[in-house]
Amino acid sequence: MSASRTPCVAGNWKLHHGRAQATQLASALAQAPLAPSVEVVVAPVFTCLSAVNDALAPSHRIGLAAQHVHWEDEGAFTGEVGPAHLVDVGCTHGIVGHSERRQHFGDSDERVAKRVRALLQHHLKVILCVGETQQQRASGSYGDVLRQQIRAALAGCAPSAPNPSILVAYEPIWAIGTGLAATPEDAQEAHAIVRNALADTLGAEQAEISPILYGGSVKPENAQALTAQPDVDGALVGGASLRFESFTDIIAAVALNY
Ligand code: PEP
C-alpha cells in the first residue's frame, strides 16, 4: 500500500467461462459501482476476449488481459497469439509467467522474458507472475527463487524512465487453488523480497511505482488483511474471480485500504 502505486485486482478466469458466461459476468462488472481507487482487470480465455471487450465497453475502466502471449507478431507459429493480435481485440494487459504455464507448458525464464518485452513494446501492461514451490518454501530457498525469476524476466527490458506498465504478481504455487493462502506477514516478507529484486534489476524508482499483487487463494475474507501490508498492492484472483459476488467483494475489501 503506497500512494505512489495504484492498487489492482485482476481476475484470472483460466480455462473457465465460455462466451455466454464470460460476457454475462463482464456486463455485470461493467455496470457495478466498483471502487474507483482500484484498477480492475479480467483475463478470459482467448476466444472470449473480443466479446468480453464489447461487454466491458460501458465501464471504460475495466482492463482486459490475455492469459498468455507469444513474442512474435506474426509468422509460422501455429496455435500462438501475438501481442499485436491482443491489441487488435482490445487487450490492455497480458499475464506472463503464470506457474501453470511454467509447469504444464514448459515456459522457461527465457521465454517469459521474451513475452514481457513483446507486451511492453506494444504498450500493453505486464502482469509478471513469480512464486516458489512448497519445497522451495520449506527449504528456505524461496528468496533466491524469487530474485532469480525477477532478474531473468526483467533484466532485458530496463525502461529509460519508470514504466507504469510493469506489474508483478507474487503467487506462491502452494497457495494457488488450494484454499491455503499465505499469511499477510509471509506475503509481506515475500513482496519485500520481490520489490528489492525489482530495485536491483530495474532501479529504485521502478520498484517504487510497480504494483505487486498477491495471488493464491484470495477470497473476500482475506483480501483486506493481505492488501493492508505495505508491499501488497492488490490481488491476482483465480477461483474467486469467476463469480460476480466474490470478485466484487474482493475489490471492495481491497478498496477499504485505499
Ligand atoms: C491463480 O491461478 O492465479 C490464482 C491465484 O488462483 P486461486 O485464486 O484460485 O488460488
Short mmCIF file of C-alpha atoms and ligand atoms in Angstrom, two decimals:
data_model
loop_
_atom_site.label_atom_id
_atom_site.label_comp_id
_atom_site.label_asym_id
_atom_site.label_seq_id
_atom_site.Cartn_x
_atom_site.Cartn_y
_atom_site.Cartn_z
CA MET A 1 0.00 0.00 0.00
CA SER A 2 1.67 3.20 -1.14
CA ALA A 3 0.46 6.48 -2.55
CA SER A 4 2.83 6.04 -5.50
CA ARG A 5 1.10 2.85 -6.67
CA THR A 6 -2.39 2.17 -7.97
CA PRO A 7 -3.83 -0.96 -6.38
CA CYS A 8 -5.05 -3.58 -8.82
CA VAL A 9 -7.37 -6.57 -8.58
CA ALA A 10 -7.12 -8.89 -11.58
CA GLY A 11 -9.34 -11.91 -12.20
CA ASN A 12 -7.70 -14.84 -13.96
CA TRP A 13 -10.56 -16.89 -15.38
CA LYS A 14 -8.15 -19.59 -16.59
CA LEU A 15 -9.91 -22.22 -18.76
CA HIS A 16 -13.38 -21.34 -17.45
CA HIS A 17 -16.41 -19.49 -18.80
CA GLY A 18 -17.47 -19.81 -22.43
CA ARG A 19 -18.74 -16.81 -24.36
CA ALA A 20 -22.21 -16.63 -22.76
CA GLN A 21 -20.96 -16.80 -19.17
CA ALA A 22 -17.95 -14.60 -19.81
CA THR A 23 -19.96 -11.80 -21.40
CA GLN A 24 -22.64 -12.04 -18.70
CA LEU A 25 -20.04 -11.65 -15.96
CA ALA A 26 -18.24 -8.87 -17.83
CA SER A 27 -21.52 -6.97 -18.38
CA ALA A 28 -22.39 -7.26 -14.70
CA LEU A 29 -18.93 -5.97 -13.73
CA ALA A 30 -19.21 -3.12 -16.22
CA GLN A 31 -22.44 -1.98 -14.58
CA ALA A 32 -21.31 -2.47 -10.99
CA PRO A 33 -20.30 0.51 -8.83
CA LEU A 34 -16.69 -0.68 -8.38
CA ALA A 35 -14.42 1.31 -6.08
CA PRO A 36 -12.67 3.92 -8.23
CA SER A 37 -9.41 3.67 -6.26
CA VAL A 38 -8.77 0.13 -7.51
CA GLU A 39 -7.73 -0.85 -11.04
CA VAL A 40 -9.82 -3.86 -12.10
CA VAL A 41 -8.76 -6.32 -14.80
CA VAL A 42 -10.26 -9.55 -16.10
CA ALA A 43 -8.50 -12.29 -18.06
CA PRO A 44 -10.88 -14.55 -20.04
CA VAL A 45 -9.84 -17.32 -22.42
CA PHE A 46 -8.55 -16.15 -25.81
CA THR A 47 -11.74 -16.98 -27.67
CA CYS A 48 -13.79 -14.71 -25.41
CA LEU A 49 -11.50 -11.66 -25.45
CA SER A 50 -13.33 -9.80 -28.18
CA ALA A 51 -16.83 -10.44 -26.77
CA VAL A 52 -15.70 -9.54 -23.25
CA ASN A 53 -14.12 -6.36 -24.58
CA ASP A 54 -17.50 -5.37 -26.04
CA ALA A 55 -19.28 -6.24 -22.80
CA LEU A 56 -16.83 -4.16 -20.74
CA ALA A 57 -17.07 -1.13 -23.02
CA PRO A 58 -19.71 0.77 -21.00
CA SER A 59 -17.46 0.87 -17.94
CA HIS A 60 -14.41 2.49 -19.61
CA ARG A 61 -12.33 1.38 -16.64
CA ILE A 62 -12.04 -2.39 -16.50
CA GLY A 63 -8.89 -3.71 -18.11
CA LEU A 64 -8.77 -6.74 -20.36
CA ALA A 65 -5.90 -9.20 -20.03
CA ALA A 66 -4.74 -12.15 -22.08
CA GLN A 67 -3.57 -15.10 -20.00
CA HIS A 68 -0.61 -15.75 -22.28
CA VAL A 69 1.14 -14.24 -25.30
CA HIS A 70 3.66 -15.25 -27.92
CA TRP A 71 6.55 -12.85 -28.52
CA GLU A 72 6.27 -12.61 -32.32
CA ASP A 73 3.62 -10.51 -34.06
CA GLU A 74 3.17 -12.88 -36.97
CA GLY A 75 4.69 -15.83 -38.76
CA ALA A 76 4.63 -19.61 -38.85
CA PHE A 77 3.69 -20.13 -35.19
CA THR A 78 0.66 -22.41 -35.31
CA GLY A 79 -1.59 -22.04 -32.31
CA GLU A 80 0.05 -18.92 -30.91
CA VAL A 81 -1.40 -15.46 -30.36
CA GLY A 82 0.93 -12.48 -30.58
CA PRO A 83 0.84 -9.08 -28.90
CA ALA A 84 -0.44 -7.21 -31.97
CA HIS A 85 -3.45 -9.53 -32.06
CA LEU A 86 -4.11 -8.80 -28.40
CA VAL A 87 -4.10 -5.08 -29.11
CA ASP A 88 -6.42 -5.75 -32.04
CA VAL A 89 -9.11 -7.27 -29.76
CA GLY A 90 -8.84 -4.56 -27.12
CA CYS A 91 -6.46 -6.05 -24.57
CA THR A 92 -4.79 -3.70 -22.13
CA HIS A 93 -2.79 -6.28 -20.16
CA GLY A 94 -1.09 -9.63 -20.52
CA ILE A 95 -0.35 -12.19 -17.81
CA VAL A 96 3.01 -13.91 -18.23
CA GLY A 97 4.96 -16.47 -16.25
CA HIS A 98 1.95 -17.98 -14.50
CA SER A 99 3.05 -21.13 -12.68
CA GLU A 100 0.54 -23.23 -14.64
CA ARG A 101 2.24 -22.17 -17.87
CA ARG A 102 5.68 -22.75 -16.40
CA GLN A 103 4.63 -26.18 -15.07
CA HIS A 104 2.41 -27.58 -17.85
CA PHE A 105 3.63 -25.77 -20.96
CA GLY A 106 7.37 -25.51 -20.43
CA ASP A 107 7.56 -21.75 -20.01
CA SER A 108 11.19 -21.03 -19.12
CA ASP A 109 12.53 -17.80 -17.62
CA GLU A 110 13.97 -17.00 -21.05
CA ARG A 111 10.59 -17.34 -22.75
CA VAL A 112 8.88 -15.34 -20.02
CA ALA A 113 11.40 -12.54 -20.62
CA LYS A 114 10.60 -12.51 -24.35
CA ARG A 115 6.87 -12.30 -23.61
CA VAL A 116 7.43 -9.40 -21.20
CA ARG A 117 9.41 -7.47 -23.80
CA ALA A 118 6.80 -8.14 -26.52
CA LEU A 119 3.96 -6.84 -24.35
CA LEU A 120 5.85 -3.70 -23.36
CA GLN A 121 6.79 -2.98 -26.96
CA HIS A 122 3.07 -2.95 -27.77
CA HIS A 123 2.27 -0.72 -24.78
CA LEU A 124 0.40 -3.49 -23.04
CA LYS A 125 0.65 -3.75 -19.27
CA VAL A 126 2.51 -6.80 -17.98
CA ILE A 127 1.38 -8.86 -15.02
CA LEU A 128 4.51 -10.93 -14.40
CA CYS A 129 3.88 -13.91 -12.12
CA VAL A 130 6.60 -15.28 -9.86
CA GLY A 131 6.41 -17.71 -6.98
CA GLU A 132 8.01 -20.64 -5.25
CA THR A 133 7.01 -24.28 -4.80
CA GLN A 134 6.13 -25.79 -1.44
CA GLN A 135 9.54 -27.47 -1.37
CA GLN A 136 11.38 -24.21 -2.06
CA ARG A 137 9.45 -22.53 0.75
CA ALA A 138 10.19 -25.37 3.15
CA SER A 139 13.90 -25.36 2.30
CA GLY A 140 14.14 -21.59 2.73
CA SER A 141 15.36 -21.03 -0.84
CA TYR A 142 12.29 -19.03 -1.88
CA GLY A 143 14.08 -15.68 -1.69
CA ASP A 144 16.69 -16.83 -4.20
CA VAL A 145 13.96 -18.29 -6.42
CA LEU A 146 12.00 -15.03 -6.47
CA ARG A 147 15.10 -12.90 -7.10
CA GLN A 148 16.15 -15.17 -9.97
CA GLN A 149 12.67 -15.12 -11.57
CA ILE A 150 12.52 -11.31 -11.42
CA ARG A 151 16.03 -10.83 -12.75
CA ALA A 152 15.55 -13.32 -15.59
CA ALA A 153 12.20 -11.90 -16.70
CA LEU A 154 13.04 -8.21 -16.50
CA ALA A 155 16.78 -7.72 -16.92
CA GLY A 156 16.44 -7.19 -20.67
CA CYS A 157 13.74 -4.55 -20.54
CA ALA A 158 15.13 -1.77 -18.36
CA PRO A 159 12.92 1.22 -19.25
CA SER A 160 14.56 4.61 -19.81
CA ALA A 161 12.07 6.07 -17.34
CA PRO A 162 9.92 4.36 -14.69
CA ASN A 163 7.24 2.44 -16.55
CA PRO A 164 3.76 2.14 -15.00
CA SER A 165 3.07 -0.84 -17.27
CA ILE A 166 5.14 -3.27 -15.18
CA LEU A 167 3.15 -5.13 -12.52
CA VAL A 168 4.28 -8.25 -10.67
CA ALA A 169 2.15 -10.93 -9.04
CA TYR A 170 3.68 -12.93 -6.23
CA GLU A 171 1.91 -16.28 -6.41
CA PRO A 172 3.28 -18.99 -4.14
CA ILE A 173 2.48 -22.19 -6.03
CA TRP A 174 1.44 -23.98 -2.85
CA ALA A 175 -1.30 -21.38 -2.34
CA ILE A 176 -2.84 -21.49 -5.82
CA GLY A 177 -6.21 -23.21 -5.84
CA THR A 178 -5.52 -24.91 -2.51
CA GLY A 179 -7.52 -22.71 -0.16
CA LEU A 180 -4.28 -22.15 1.80
CA ALA A 181 -3.38 -18.50 1.29
CA ALA A 182 -0.11 -17.10 2.60
CA THR A 183 -0.46 -15.23 5.88
CA PRO A 184 -0.33 -11.46 5.49
CA GLU A 185 3.09 -11.49 7.22
CA ASP A 186 4.53 -14.16 4.92
CA ALA A 187 3.09 -12.35 1.91
CA GLN A 188 4.66 -9.07 3.05
CA GLU A 189 8.06 -10.70 3.52
CA ALA A 190 7.95 -12.19 0.00
CA HIS A 191 6.67 -8.94 -1.52
CA ALA A 192 9.55 -7.02 0.08
CA ILE A 193 11.97 -9.52 -1.49
CA VAL A 194 10.28 -9.01 -4.87
CA ARG A 195 10.40 -5.22 -4.53
CA ASN A 196 14.11 -5.33 -3.65
CA ALA A 197 14.72 -7.58 -6.63
CA LEU A 198 12.87 -5.09 -8.82
CA ALA A 199 15.06 -2.29 -7.48
CA ASP A 200 18.22 -4.31 -8.16
CA THR A 201 17.07 -5.16 -11.68
CA LEU A 202 15.27 -2.02 -12.88
CA GLY A 203 16.15 0.63 -10.31
CA ALA A 204 14.59 2.05 -7.16
CA GLU A 205 12.13 4.34 -8.95
CA GLN A 206 10.66 1.47 -10.94
CA ALA A 207 10.41 -0.66 -7.80
CA GLU A 208 8.56 2.15 -6.05
CA ILE A 209 5.86 2.51 -8.72
CA SER A 210 5.33 -1.14 -9.71
CA PRO A 211 2.28 -2.67 -8.03
CA ILE A 212 2.99 -6.12 -6.60
CA LEU A 213 -0.18 -8.21 -6.40
CA TYR A 214 -0.61 -11.22 -4.17
CA GLY A 215 -2.14 -14.36 -5.72
CA GLY A 216 -3.09 -17.67 -4.16
CA SER A 217 -6.48 -18.48 -2.63
CA VAL A 218 -7.54 -14.86 -2.26
CA LYS A 219 -11.14 -14.62 -1.02
CA PRO A 220 -13.37 -11.84 0.26
CA GLU A 221 -12.44 -12.91 3.81
CA ASN A 222 -8.65 -12.50 3.47
CA ALA A 223 -8.32 -9.78 0.82
CA GLN A 224 -8.33 -6.81 3.15
CA ALA A 225 -5.74 -8.18 5.57
CA LEU A 226 -3.40 -9.24 2.77
CA THR A 227 -3.57 -5.90 0.97
CA ALA A 228 -3.17 -3.93 4.19
CA GLN A 229 0.50 -4.95 4.10
CA PRO A 230 2.80 -2.16 2.89
CA ASP A 231 4.14 -4.01 -0.16
CA VAL A 232 0.94 -5.81 -1.18
CA ASP A 233 -0.77 -3.65 -3.80
CA GLY A 234 -3.71 -5.79 -4.80
CA ALA A 235 -4.56 -9.32 -5.82
CA LEU A 236 -4.46 -11.73 -8.72
CA VAL A 237 -7.53 -13.88 -8.16
CA GLY A 238 -8.30 -17.24 -9.73
CA GLY A 239 -11.27 -19.23 -8.44
CA ALA A 240 -12.95 -16.38 -6.60
CA SER A 241 -12.93 -14.19 -9.72
CA LEU A 242 -15.34 -16.50 -11.55
CA ARG A 243 -18.37 -15.30 -9.63
CA PHE A 244 -19.63 -11.72 -9.58
CA GLU A 245 -20.28 -11.62 -5.82
CA SER A 246 -16.95 -12.96 -4.65
CA PHE A 247 -14.94 -10.90 -7.15
CA THR A 248 -16.70 -7.63 -6.35
CA ASP A 249 -16.48 -8.37 -2.62
CA ILE A 250 -12.71 -8.77 -3.01
CA ILE A 251 -12.48 -5.45 -4.88
CA ALA A 252 -14.50 -3.77 -2.12
CA ALA A 253 -12.33 -5.36 0.60
CA VAL A 254 -9.12 -4.17 -1.10
CA ALA A 255 -10.57 -0.67 -1.54
CA LEU A 256 -11.01 -0.38 2.22
CA ASN A 257 -7.22 0.03 2.43
CA TYR A 258 -7.06 2.96 -0.01
C1 PEP B 1 -4.14 -18.01 -9.93
O1 PEP B 1 -4.14 -19.06 -10.55
O2 PEP B 1 -3.61 -17.01 -10.43
C2 PEP B 1 -4.75 -17.98 -8.61
C3 PEP B 1 -4.35 -17.05 -7.80
O3 PEP B 1 -5.70 -18.94 -8.31
P1 PEP B 1 -6.60 -19.07 -6.98
O4 PEP B 1 -7.05 -17.69 -6.60
O5 PEP B 1 -7.73 -19.94 -7.37
O6 PEP B 1 -5.72 -19.65 -5.92
#
